[in-house]
Short mmCIF file of C-alpha atoms in Angstrom, two decimals:
data_model
loop_
_atom_site.label_atom_id
_atom_site.label_comp_id
_atom_site.label_asym_id
_atom_site.label_seq_id
_atom_site.Cartn_x
_atom_site.Cartn_y
_atom_site.Cartn_z
CA MET A 19 0.00 0.00 0.00
CA LYS A 20 2.74 2.46 0.96
CA GLN A 21 4.47 1.77 -2.36
CA ALA A 22 1.34 2.80 -4.23
CA LYS A 23 1.19 6.04 -2.26
CA SER A 24 4.83 6.93 -2.81
CA THR A 25 4.55 6.20 -6.57
CA PHE A 26 1.54 8.48 -6.94
CA ALA A 27 3.27 11.20 -4.90
CA MET A 28 6.33 10.87 -7.11
CA LEU A 29 4.21 11.33 -10.21
CA ILE A 30 2.77 14.53 -8.76
CA LEU A 31 6.24 15.91 -8.07
CA LEU A 32 7.49 14.84 -11.51
CA SER A 33 5.54 17.78 -12.85
CA PHE A 34 8.81 19.61 -12.15
CA LEU A 35 10.38 17.79 -15.11
CA ALA A 36 9.52 20.64 -17.41
CA SER A 37 8.42 24.21 -17.11
CA ILE A 38 5.04 24.69 -18.76
CA SER A 39 3.54 28.04 -19.59
CA MET A 40 -0.09 27.83 -20.66
CA ALA A 41 -1.08 30.05 -23.56
CA ALA A 42 -2.39 33.43 -22.40
CA PRO A 43 -1.99 37.11 -23.24
CA GLN A 44 1.26 38.58 -21.98
CA GLU A 45 0.99 41.11 -19.16
CA PRO A 46 2.99 44.32 -19.51
CA ALA A 47 6.34 44.28 -17.73
CA ALA A 48 6.59 46.12 -14.44
CA GLU A 49 8.01 49.61 -14.75
CA SER A 50 11.55 50.17 -13.52
CA PRO A 51 11.77 52.39 -10.44
CA GLN A 52 12.82 55.99 -10.86
CA LEU A 53 16.44 56.18 -9.71
CA GLU A 54 18.30 59.23 -8.41
CA PRO A 55 21.57 60.33 -10.05
CA ILE A 56 24.60 59.79 -7.81
CA PRO A 57 26.44 62.97 -6.79
CA ASN A 58 30.12 62.99 -7.72
CA PRO A 59 32.08 63.10 -4.46
CA ASP A 60 35.11 65.36 -4.24
CA LEU A 61 38.22 63.17 -4.29
CA THR A 62 40.76 65.97 -3.94
CA GLY A 63 42.85 65.77 -0.83
CA LEU A 64 42.47 62.01 -0.48
CA GLU A 65 45.46 59.74 -0.15
CA PRO A 66 46.51 58.45 -3.60
CA ALA A 67 45.68 54.80 -2.73
CA VAL A 68 42.17 55.77 -1.56
CA ARG A 69 41.52 57.92 -4.63
CA GLU A 70 42.70 55.14 -6.94
CA GLN A 71 40.43 52.65 -5.19
CA ILE A 72 37.35 54.87 -5.55
CA GLU A 73 38.14 55.79 -9.18
CA ALA A 74 38.57 52.11 -10.08
CA ALA A 75 35.20 51.30 -8.49
CA GLN A 76 33.55 54.18 -10.37
CA GLU A 77 35.03 52.88 -13.63
CA VAL A 78 33.60 49.36 -13.17
CA PHE A 79 30.22 50.48 -11.83
CA PRO A 80 28.49 51.48 -15.14
CA GLN A 81 29.30 48.06 -16.60
CA LEU A 82 27.54 46.37 -13.68
CA LEU A 83 24.34 48.28 -14.44
CA GLU A 84 24.14 46.53 -17.82
CA SER A 85 22.61 43.54 -16.01
CA SER A 86 18.90 43.14 -16.67
CA ALA A 87 18.25 41.79 -13.17
CA GLN A 88 17.08 44.45 -10.72
CA GLN A 89 18.53 42.51 -7.79
CA ASP A 90 21.99 42.59 -9.42
CA LYS A 91 21.69 46.31 -10.02
CA ALA A 92 20.62 46.80 -6.42
CA GLU A 93 23.68 44.95 -5.20
CA SER A 94 25.92 47.10 -7.37
CA TYR A 95 24.41 50.35 -6.12
CA GLY A 96 24.58 49.10 -2.53
CA THR A 97 28.22 48.03 -2.82
CA LEU A 98 29.25 51.41 -4.23
CA GLY A 99 27.25 53.05 -1.45
CA GLN A 100 29.15 51.08 1.16
CA LEU A 101 32.44 52.22 -0.34
CA TYR A 102 31.37 55.87 -0.23
CA HIS A 103 29.95 55.41 3.27
CA SER A 104 33.20 53.89 4.53
CA TYR A 105 35.02 57.08 3.51
CA GLN A 106 32.25 59.36 4.84
CA MET A 107 31.09 60.48 1.39
CA ILE A 108 27.63 60.62 2.85
CA ASP A 109 25.56 62.27 0.11
CA ALA A 110 26.73 59.83 -2.56
CA ALA A 111 26.31 56.86 -0.18
CA ARG A 112 22.74 57.85 0.73
CA VAL A 113 21.70 58.08 -2.93
CA CYS A 114 23.30 54.72 -3.72
CA TYR A 115 21.48 53.06 -0.82
CA GLY A 116 18.20 54.70 -1.83
CA ASN A 117 18.51 53.38 -5.39
CA ALA A 118 19.44 49.93 -4.09
CA GLN A 119 16.33 49.89 -1.91
CA LYS A 120 14.09 50.91 -4.82
CA LEU A 121 15.54 48.08 -6.91
CA ASN A 122 15.35 45.47 -4.13
CA PRO A 123 13.00 46.58 -1.34
CA ARG A 124 13.29 43.21 0.42
CA ASP A 125 16.96 43.67 1.34
CA PHE A 126 17.39 44.75 4.97
CA ARG A 127 20.73 46.47 4.39
CA TRP A 128 19.67 49.38 2.24
CA PRO A 129 17.05 51.02 4.49
CA TYR A 130 19.24 50.28 7.51
CA TYR A 131 22.31 52.03 6.12
CA GLN A 132 20.21 55.01 5.06
CA ALA A 133 18.72 55.19 8.55
CA ARG A 134 22.18 55.21 10.12
CA ILE A 135 23.26 58.09 7.89
CA LEU A 136 20.15 60.16 8.62
CA HIS A 137 20.22 59.30 12.33
CA ASP A 138 23.82 60.54 12.62
CA ALA A 139 22.85 63.72 10.75
CA GLY A 140 19.97 64.40 13.15
CA TYR A 141 17.07 63.66 10.78
CA PHE A 142 15.31 61.55 13.36
CA SER A 143 11.84 61.35 11.82
CA ARG A 144 13.07 60.00 8.46
CA ALA A 145 15.58 57.74 10.22
CA LYS A 146 12.75 56.28 12.28
CA GLU A 147 10.79 55.48 9.11
CA LEU A 148 13.77 53.72 7.58
CA TYR A 149 14.60 51.74 10.73
CA SER A 150 10.97 50.61 10.76
CA GLN A 151 11.19 49.56 7.11
CA ALA A 152 14.34 47.57 7.86
CA LEU A 153 12.70 45.90 10.86
CA SER A 154 9.70 44.91 8.74
CA ILE A 155 12.20 42.71 6.87
CA GLN A 156 14.20 41.47 9.90
CA PRO A 157 12.01 42.14 12.96
CA LEU A 158 14.53 40.69 15.43
CA ASN A 159 17.61 42.58 14.28
CA ILE A 160 19.14 43.85 17.52
CA PRO A 161 21.24 46.77 16.14
CA ALA A 162 18.24 48.15 14.22
CA MET A 163 16.01 47.86 17.30
CA VAL A 164 18.57 49.63 19.50
CA HIS A 165 19.03 52.48 17.03
CA LEU A 166 15.28 52.80 16.49
CA ALA A 167 14.82 53.12 20.27
CA LYS A 168 17.53 55.80 20.36
CA THR A 169 15.88 57.70 17.51
CA VAL A 170 12.48 57.56 19.20
CA PHE A 171 14.10 58.78 22.42
CA GLU A 172 15.64 61.74 20.57
CA GLU A 173 12.14 62.63 19.34
CA GLY A 174 10.87 62.66 22.93
CA ASP A 175 8.73 59.51 22.76
CA LEU A 176 9.90 57.95 26.03
CA ASP A 177 7.21 55.26 26.12
CA GLY A 178 8.02 54.12 22.57
CA SER A 179 11.73 54.11 23.29
CA ARG A 180 11.26 52.18 26.52
CA ALA A 181 9.07 49.56 24.82
CA THR A 182 11.70 48.94 22.14
CA PHE A 183 14.59 48.75 24.60
CA GLU A 184 12.58 46.31 26.74
CA LYS A 185 11.97 44.12 23.70
CA VAL A 186 15.71 44.10 23.00
CA LEU A 187 16.43 43.02 26.57
CA GLU A 188 13.84 40.24 26.33
CA LEU A 189 15.60 38.92 23.23
CA GLN A 190 19.17 39.58 24.39
CA PRO A 191 19.46 40.47 28.09
CA ASP A 192 23.19 41.24 27.90
CA THR A 193 22.82 44.14 25.44
CA GLY A 194 24.66 46.97 27.16
CA ALA A 195 23.36 49.61 24.73
CA ALA A 196 19.79 48.72 25.72
CA THR A 197 20.43 48.87 29.48
CA PHE A 198 22.17 52.23 28.97
CA GLY A 199 19.16 53.42 26.96
CA MET A 200 16.83 52.39 29.78
CA ALA A 201 19.06 54.37 32.19
CA GLN A 202 18.81 57.49 30.03
CA ILE A 203 15.02 57.21 29.99
CA ALA A 204 14.97 56.84 33.77
CA LEU A 205 17.24 59.88 34.18
CA SER A 206 15.02 61.97 31.91
CA VAL A 207 12.01 61.38 34.22
CA GLN A 208 14.19 61.78 37.35
CA ASN A 209 13.76 58.15 38.43
CA TYR A 210 17.27 57.99 39.92
CA GLN A 211 16.85 54.64 41.59
CA ALA A 212 16.02 52.94 38.29
CA ALA A 213 18.72 54.93 36.51
CA ALA A 214 21.37 53.76 38.99
CA HIS A 215 20.21 50.16 38.58
CA PHE A 216 20.49 50.26 34.79
CA LEU A 217 23.80 52.11 34.84
CA GLU A 218 25.30 49.62 37.27
CA ARG A 219 24.10 46.82 35.02
CA THR A 220 25.62 48.57 31.99
CA LEU A 221 29.03 48.66 33.67
CA GLU A 222 28.73 44.97 34.50
CA LEU A 223 28.16 44.25 30.82
CA VAL A 224 30.63 46.82 29.41
CA PRO A 225 33.29 47.52 32.09
CA ASP A 226 35.34 49.75 29.76
CA ALA A 227 32.45 52.14 29.05
CA SER A 228 33.93 55.10 30.93
CA ALA A 229 31.18 57.46 29.71
CA VAL A 230 28.71 55.61 31.97
CA HIS A 231 30.44 56.77 35.16
CA TYR A 232 29.34 60.40 34.88
CA PRO A 233 25.54 59.80 34.70
CA LEU A 234 25.92 57.15 37.41
CA ALA A 235 27.67 59.73 39.62
CA LEU A 236 24.76 62.14 39.04
CA ALA A 237 22.24 59.45 39.96
CA TYR A 238 24.14 58.63 43.15
CA GLN A 239 24.26 62.32 44.09
CA GLN A 240 20.49 62.57 43.81
CA LEU A 241 20.14 59.42 45.92
CA GLY A 242 22.42 60.85 48.63
CA ARG A 243 25.20 58.33 47.98
CA GLN A 244 27.93 60.98 47.88
CA GLU A 245 31.02 58.80 48.33
CA GLU A 246 30.02 56.53 45.48
CA ALA A 247 29.23 59.59 43.38
CA LYS A 248 32.76 60.99 43.93
CA LYS A 249 34.30 57.65 43.00
CA HIS A 250 32.45 57.41 39.70
CA LEU A 251 32.95 61.08 38.89
CA ALA A 252 36.70 60.47 39.03
CA LEU A 253 36.35 57.53 36.61
CA ARG A 254 34.41 59.39 33.92
CA GLY A 255 35.77 59.20 30.38
CA PRO A 256 34.91 59.27 26.66
CA VAL A 257 34.25 55.57 25.91
CA GLY A 258 30.55 55.06 25.26
CA VAL A 259 28.30 52.03 24.92
CA GLY A 260 27.77 50.63 21.45
CA VAL A 261 26.01 47.62 20.05
CA LEU A 262 27.64 44.88 17.99
CA ASP A 263 26.76 45.81 14.43
CA PRO A 264 28.10 43.52 11.68
CA LEU A 265 26.84 45.75 8.88
CA MET A 266 28.72 48.78 10.15
CA ASP A 267 31.78 46.59 10.71
CA GLN A 268 31.61 45.63 7.04
CA LEU A 269 32.15 49.26 6.06
CA ARG A 270 35.54 49.26 7.74
CA GLN A 271 36.53 46.24 5.66
CA PHE A 272 35.97 48.29 2.49
CA GLN A 273 38.95 50.45 3.36
CA LYS A 274 41.27 47.45 3.06
CA GLY A 275 41.18 47.25 -0.72
CA GLU A 276 38.58 44.53 -1.37
CA ILE A 277 36.02 46.69 -3.16
CA VAL A 278 37.52 46.79 -6.67
CA HIS A 279 38.05 43.01 -6.64
CA LEU A 280 34.43 42.56 -5.55
CA LEU A 281 33.05 44.75 -8.31
CA ARG A 282 35.23 43.10 -10.93
CA GLY A 283 34.13 39.71 -9.68
CA ARG A 284 30.48 40.70 -9.95
CA ARG A 285 31.09 41.93 -13.49
CA ALA A 286 32.70 38.60 -14.39
CA LEU A 287 29.73 36.73 -12.92
CA GLN A 288 27.31 38.74 -15.02
CA ALA A 289 29.40 37.96 -18.10
CA GLY A 290 29.28 34.25 -17.24
CA ASP A 291 33.04 34.03 -16.68
CA LEU A 292 33.01 32.00 -13.47
CA GLU A 293 36.76 31.41 -13.34
CA ALA A 294 37.48 35.15 -13.60
CA ALA A 295 34.87 35.81 -10.90
CA LEU A 296 36.49 33.21 -8.67
CA SER A 297 39.89 34.83 -9.17
CA SER A 298 38.58 38.31 -8.31
CA PHE A 299 36.70 37.15 -5.22
CA THR A 300 39.75 35.21 -4.06
CA GLN A 301 41.78 38.43 -4.32
CA ALA A 302 39.08 40.25 -2.34
CA VAL A 303 39.37 37.68 0.47
CA GLU A 304 43.16 37.95 0.40
CA ALA A 305 42.89 41.74 0.68
CA SER A 306 40.42 41.50 3.57
CA PRO A 307 40.28 38.03 5.19
CA GLN A 308 37.64 39.06 7.72
CA SER A 309 35.30 40.49 5.09
CA VAL A 310 31.90 38.83 5.20
CA ARG A 311 30.94 40.15 1.78
CA ALA A 312 34.16 38.95 0.14
CA ARG A 313 33.79 35.41 1.48
CA ASN A 314 30.10 35.26 0.60
CA ASN A 315 30.92 36.22 -2.97
CA LEU A 316 33.78 33.73 -3.13
CA ALA A 317 31.44 31.01 -1.88
CA SER A 318 28.82 31.93 -4.49
CA ALA A 319 31.40 31.58 -7.27
CA LEU A 320 32.52 28.20 -5.92
CA ALA A 321 28.90 27.02 -5.77
CA ALA A 322 28.30 28.19 -9.34
CA LEU A 323 31.30 26.06 -10.36
CA LYS A 324 29.69 23.12 -8.48
CA ARG A 325 32.56 23.05 -5.98
CA TYR A 326 29.99 22.64 -3.24
CA GLU A 327 32.18 21.48 -0.35
CA GLU A 328 34.54 24.42 -0.84
CA ALA A 329 31.57 26.79 -1.00
CA ILE A 330 30.17 25.35 2.21
CA ARG A 331 33.53 25.84 3.91
CA GLN A 332 33.64 29.49 2.91
CA TYR A 333 30.12 30.10 4.23
CA GLU A 334 31.10 28.38 7.49
CA LEU A 335 34.06 30.77 7.78
CA VAL A 336 31.63 33.67 7.33
CA LEU A 337 29.59 32.41 10.29
CA GLN A 338 32.71 32.30 12.45
CA VAL A 339 32.99 36.07 11.93
CA ALA A 340 29.27 36.90 11.71
CA PRO A 341 27.14 34.08 13.21
CA GLU A 342 23.85 35.72 12.18
CA ASP A 343 24.76 36.58 8.59
CA MET A 344 21.61 35.86 6.61
CA THR A 345 23.35 35.34 3.26
CA ALA A 346 25.63 32.64 4.62
CA LEU A 347 22.86 30.95 6.62
CA PHE A 348 20.46 30.90 3.65
CA ASN A 349 23.04 29.59 1.21
CA LEU A 350 24.31 26.97 3.64
CA GLY A 351 20.73 25.83 4.04
CA SER A 352 20.30 25.65 0.27
CA LEU A 353 23.59 23.82 -0.37
CA THR A 354 23.18 21.26 2.42
CA LEU A 355 19.60 20.66 1.26
CA HIS A 356 20.95 20.04 -2.26
CA GLN A 357 23.25 17.40 -0.73
CA GLU A 358 20.30 15.91 1.20
CA ARG A 359 21.88 16.82 4.55
CA PHE A 360 18.41 17.60 5.79
CA ASN A 361 19.11 18.10 9.49
CA GLU A 362 21.85 20.63 8.81
CA ALA A 363 19.74 22.41 6.23
CA ALA A 364 16.79 22.68 8.60
CA GLY A 365 19.02 24.14 11.31
CA TYR A 366 20.36 26.87 9.06
CA LEU A 367 17.00 27.72 7.51
CA GLU A 368 15.18 27.86 10.84
CA LYS A 369 17.58 30.64 11.86
CA VAL A 370 16.82 32.49 8.63
CA VAL A 371 13.04 32.41 9.02
CA ARG A 372 13.25 33.44 12.67
CA ALA A 373 15.19 36.54 11.67
CA SER A 374 13.29 37.13 8.39
CA PRO A 375 9.72 35.85 8.87
CA ARG A 376 8.65 37.23 5.49
CA ASP A 377 11.27 35.35 3.47
CA SER A 378 9.05 33.08 1.39
CA GLU A 379 11.96 31.40 -0.37
CA ALA A 380 13.56 30.42 2.95
CA PHE A 381 10.26 28.91 4.15
CA ALA A 382 9.98 26.92 0.92
CA LEU A 383 13.46 25.44 1.38
CA LEU A 384 12.79 24.84 5.07
CA GLY A 385 9.68 22.84 4.17
CA ARG A 386 11.74 20.55 1.97
CA ALA A 387 14.40 20.11 4.67
CA LEU A 388 11.81 19.36 7.36
CA ARG A 389 10.15 16.81 5.14
CA GLY A 390 13.54 15.21 4.57
CA VAL A 391 13.91 14.53 8.30
CA GLY A 392 10.33 13.27 8.62
CA ARG A 393 8.88 16.36 10.32
CA THR A 394 5.96 16.38 7.91
CA ASP A 395 3.55 18.42 10.03
CA GLN A 396 6.11 21.22 10.35
CA ALA A 397 6.99 20.90 6.66
CA MET A 398 3.32 21.47 5.83
CA ILE A 399 3.31 24.59 8.01
CA ALA A 400 6.41 25.86 6.19
CA PHE A 401 4.86 25.29 2.75
CA ASN A 402 1.64 26.98 3.87
CA ARG A 403 3.65 29.93 5.17
CA THR A 404 5.45 30.18 1.82
CA LEU A 405 2.16 30.27 -0.05
CA SER A 406 0.65 32.83 2.31
CA LEU A 407 3.61 35.12 1.61
CA ASP A 408 3.87 34.27 -2.10
CA PRO A 409 0.68 32.64 -3.44
CA ALA A 410 2.20 32.45 -6.94
CA ASN A 411 5.11 30.24 -5.81
CA GLU A 412 4.43 27.19 -7.98
CA SER A 413 7.42 25.27 -6.66
CA ALA A 414 6.10 25.45 -3.09
CA ARG A 415 2.64 24.57 -4.37
CA LEU A 416 3.92 21.38 -6.02
CA ASN A 417 5.93 20.46 -2.93
CA LYS A 418 2.83 20.80 -0.78
CA ALA A 419 0.83 18.72 -3.25
CA ASP A 420 3.49 16.03 -3.23
CA LEU A 421 3.49 15.98 0.57
CA LEU A 422 -0.31 15.64 0.70
CA ALA A 423 -0.10 12.78 -1.78
CA SER A 424 2.62 10.99 0.18
CA LEU A 425 0.43 11.22 3.30
CA GLY A 426 -2.58 9.80 1.45
CA ARG A 427 -4.62 12.96 2.03
CA TYR A 428 -6.13 12.77 -1.44
CA GLY A 429 -9.31 14.74 -0.76
CA GLU A 430 -7.26 17.68 0.52
CA LEU A 431 -4.91 17.27 -2.41
CA ARG A 432 -7.66 17.55 -5.03
CA THR A 433 -9.28 20.53 -3.28
CA PHE A 434 -5.93 22.28 -2.92
CA LEU A 435 -4.97 21.82 -6.57
CA GLU A 436 -8.41 22.80 -7.88
CA ARG A 437 -8.29 26.00 -5.84
CA ALA A 438 -4.75 26.72 -7.02
CA TYR A 439 -5.67 26.08 -10.66
CA SER A 440 -8.69 28.38 -10.46
CA GLN A 441 -6.43 31.10 -9.05
CA PHE A 442 -3.51 30.49 -11.45
CA PRO A 443 -4.95 28.92 -14.62
CA ARG A 444 -1.80 29.80 -16.61
CA ASP A 445 0.47 27.69 -14.39
CA GLY A 446 1.04 24.55 -16.42
CA LEU A 447 2.73 22.57 -13.64
CA THR A 448 -0.32 23.01 -11.43
CA ALA A 449 -2.65 22.07 -14.28
CA HIS A 450 -0.64 18.94 -14.94
CA ALA A 451 -0.59 17.91 -11.27
CA LEU A 452 -4.37 18.35 -11.10
CA ALA A 453 -4.79 16.32 -14.30
CA ARG A 454 -2.82 13.45 -12.73
CA VAL A 455 -4.97 13.54 -9.59
CA LEU A 456 -8.20 13.55 -11.60
CA ALA A 457 -6.98 10.77 -13.89
CA SER A 458 -5.25 8.34 -11.55
CA CYS A 459 -5.79 9.23 -7.90
CA PRO A 460 -5.52 6.06 -5.76
CA ASP A 461 -8.93 7.03 -4.34
CA ALA A 462 -11.01 6.35 -7.46
CA GLY A 463 -13.96 8.26 -6.04
CA LEU A 464 -12.01 11.50 -6.40
CA ARG A 465 -11.33 11.08 -10.13
CA ASP A 466 -12.94 13.01 -12.99
CA GLY A 467 -11.77 11.57 -16.31
CA GLU A 468 -13.38 14.14 -18.58
CA LYS A 469 -11.90 17.08 -16.70
CA ALA A 470 -8.56 15.30 -16.48
CA LEU A 471 -8.55 14.79 -20.24
CA GLN A 472 -9.31 18.44 -20.94
CA LEU A 473 -6.47 19.57 -18.66
CA ALA A 474 -4.02 16.94 -19.90
CA LEU A 475 -4.57 17.88 -23.56
CA SER A 476 -4.06 21.58 -22.77
CA VAL A 477 -0.83 20.80 -20.96
CA PHE A 478 0.41 18.55 -23.77
CA GLU A 479 -0.28 21.26 -26.30
CA ALA A 480 1.98 23.60 -24.32
CA ARG A 481 4.70 21.01 -23.64
CA GLN A 482 4.78 17.91 -25.84
CA THR A 483 6.82 15.37 -23.87
CA HIS A 484 6.29 11.66 -23.27
CA PHE A 485 5.58 12.39 -19.60
CA HIS A 486 2.67 14.67 -20.48
CA ALA A 487 1.49 12.21 -23.15
CA MET A 488 1.32 9.56 -20.42
CA THR A 489 -1.13 11.75 -18.50
CA VAL A 490 -3.32 12.11 -21.58
CA ALA A 491 -3.31 8.31 -21.91
CA GLU A 492 -4.33 7.90 -18.25
CA ALA A 493 -7.15 10.41 -18.69
CA HIS A 494 -8.47 8.52 -21.75
CA ALA A 495 -8.28 5.29 -19.76
CA GLU A 496 -10.22 6.81 -16.87
CA THR A 497 -13.01 7.79 -19.27
CA GLY A 498 -13.08 4.20 -20.59
CA ASN A 499 -11.64 5.10 -24.00
CA CYS A 500 -9.06 2.28 -24.05
CA GLN A 501 -8.27 2.57 -27.76
CA ASP A 502 -7.15 6.21 -27.52
CA ALA A 503 -5.37 5.46 -24.26
CA ALA A 504 -3.38 2.71 -26.00
CA GLN A 505 -2.56 5.01 -28.92
CA TRP A 506 -1.14 7.71 -26.61
CA GLN A 507 0.67 5.15 -24.46
CA SER A 508 2.29 3.63 -27.57
CA ALA A 509 3.86 7.04 -28.23
CA VAL A 510 5.11 7.07 -24.62
CA VAL A 511 6.72 3.62 -25.00
CA LYS A 512 8.34 4.62 -28.29
CA ALA A 513 9.82 7.79 -26.74
CA LEU A 514 11.19 5.85 -23.79
CA GLU A 515 12.69 3.17 -26.03
CA GLU A 516 14.58 5.90 -27.84
CA GLY A 517 16.10 7.16 -24.60
CA GLY A 518 14.72 6.11 -21.23
CA ASP A 519 15.72 4.01 -18.25
CA PRO A 520 14.83 0.27 -18.39
CA SER A 521 12.50 0.32 -15.37
CA SER A 522 10.41 3.10 -16.87
CA ILE A 523 10.21 1.28 -20.19
CA GLU A 524 8.96 -1.93 -18.61
CA GLU A 525 6.33 -0.10 -16.56
CA ALA A 526 5.18 1.83 -19.62
CA ARG A 527 4.89 -1.41 -21.65
CA ALA A 528 2.85 -3.05 -18.88
CA THR A 529 0.49 -0.08 -18.86
CA LEU A 530 0.19 -0.27 -22.65
CA THR A 531 -0.74 -3.96 -22.41
CA ARG A 532 -3.46 -3.12 -19.89
CA TYR A 533 -4.90 -0.45 -22.19
CA GLN A 534 -4.78 -2.80 -25.19
CA SER A 535 -6.53 -5.55 -23.20
CA GLY A 536 -9.42 -3.36 -22.13
CA PRO A 537 -12.05 -2.39 -21.56
CA PRO A 538 -12.03 -1.88 -18.67
CA CYS A 539 -8.61 -0.20 -18.62
CA ARG A 540 -8.88 2.63 -16.11
CA PRO A 541 -5.93 3.06 -13.73
CA PRO A 542 -6.42 0.66 -10.80
CA ALA A 543 -7.68 2.10 -7.53
CA GLN A 544 -5.63 1.52 -4.37
CA ASP A 545 -6.74 0.78 -0.86
CA ILE A 546 -6.52 4.01 1.09
CA GLU A 547 -4.63 3.98 4.36
CA ALA A 548 -5.12 6.55 7.06
CA PRO A 549 -2.51 9.32 6.68
CA SER A 550 0.48 8.76 8.91
CA VAL A 551 1.64 12.05 10.39
CA PRO A 552 4.60 11.86 12.78
#
């Protein structure tokens, strides 16, 4: 019985064998966003090595914009923006980040970097908007939450600032910047007892933060603790309390000479020259061994060359420097899933979706990884989450259908595919999966031969392969038209004999014999077992 289920599920998933686009009028392409021209920064007075680095990057940049992919263009604008930002060429950096965000609004980095620039310049209202946009992409990003709370505090919204700092401390209790922020709020409302508590805690977490001693001395004075106040007043200094911020750390890496190698590597990738890209990214890593971006790009080139183990090693090195780097986590999840290392893949991807709960692609991969380790109920949740975020994701739709079939939940399967087909009638893979269910579902009571035949013929017209011809044959057989079923199946057998594996050929011949011996010749029904959900 289980063999029958797994075979039917496999046939559903085999709809991935070919991409099918059903005939329909073409929709107009989405308009490109209106981009802002980049101001030319003044390079006079810079050290020769710095000026040469920036001029080389500016020379490569226009070539990168030749890519037709908006995400590639976004990355190019963002990379140039990081270079300008690292050398405090703020106006040019802000425009680059703004263009990158317009081209790829789902990338956390671009609104975050803009927010940091505007925050530092005192434009708190706009910075708050951009921090909020960034947090809509990665709601649990600690640096963005801390800086949002600081911005809200600067605007005078003490309750909003307090709520955000408290959320940070719930997620990461040892965040010194958040305890210091809570102390500043307490001082502003003259709650000196609470202020002293938070300042003491800040010094426990960040002993070298000499700037904390002065406000602590003031709090002690107000509490009548004069001796302690004198002690801390004598210890006051300039060292403040920051928050670990990998994205800002990346900017410092740009000053070590990696940028030109990165841009040249990206240009080589766009031109399809993988070896040249690998060489450039290797030079970027050599120039800046701690650079997260350089290693991520090197790993991507290795993966494109199918040197998967080397790519995985590079991503692992990224995580040693930046354990929460989303690019490395996502790509490690994807690569280990490709190698059927399902437990590892699930671990990486679970971290991604926790940090980025609107990443539909990560949820889709997570569903496949969870299914691989037998966590089918959680896999179903992941596929459902993917489809709620991206209803048009046909890959996730077919994976969910395959999972329903493997669990023997055929009634749900038919309902799900019919609803999907009514919503996306141009999606040929969905139409083909529904045709298979209606023609050969193990639960014969759920079949509809006439509808299956109509769908199967439409699919075959769009994509004329032996696999789709087999579905037409099954649909004819389900309607009782054994002669036409045998005619279509003969074409399937002939195609397989010209280039198919022996097991498929034998199965196809056996099916042809059954059609030729009919009627009746409909696909045999199977006993239905109760779905087994771990």
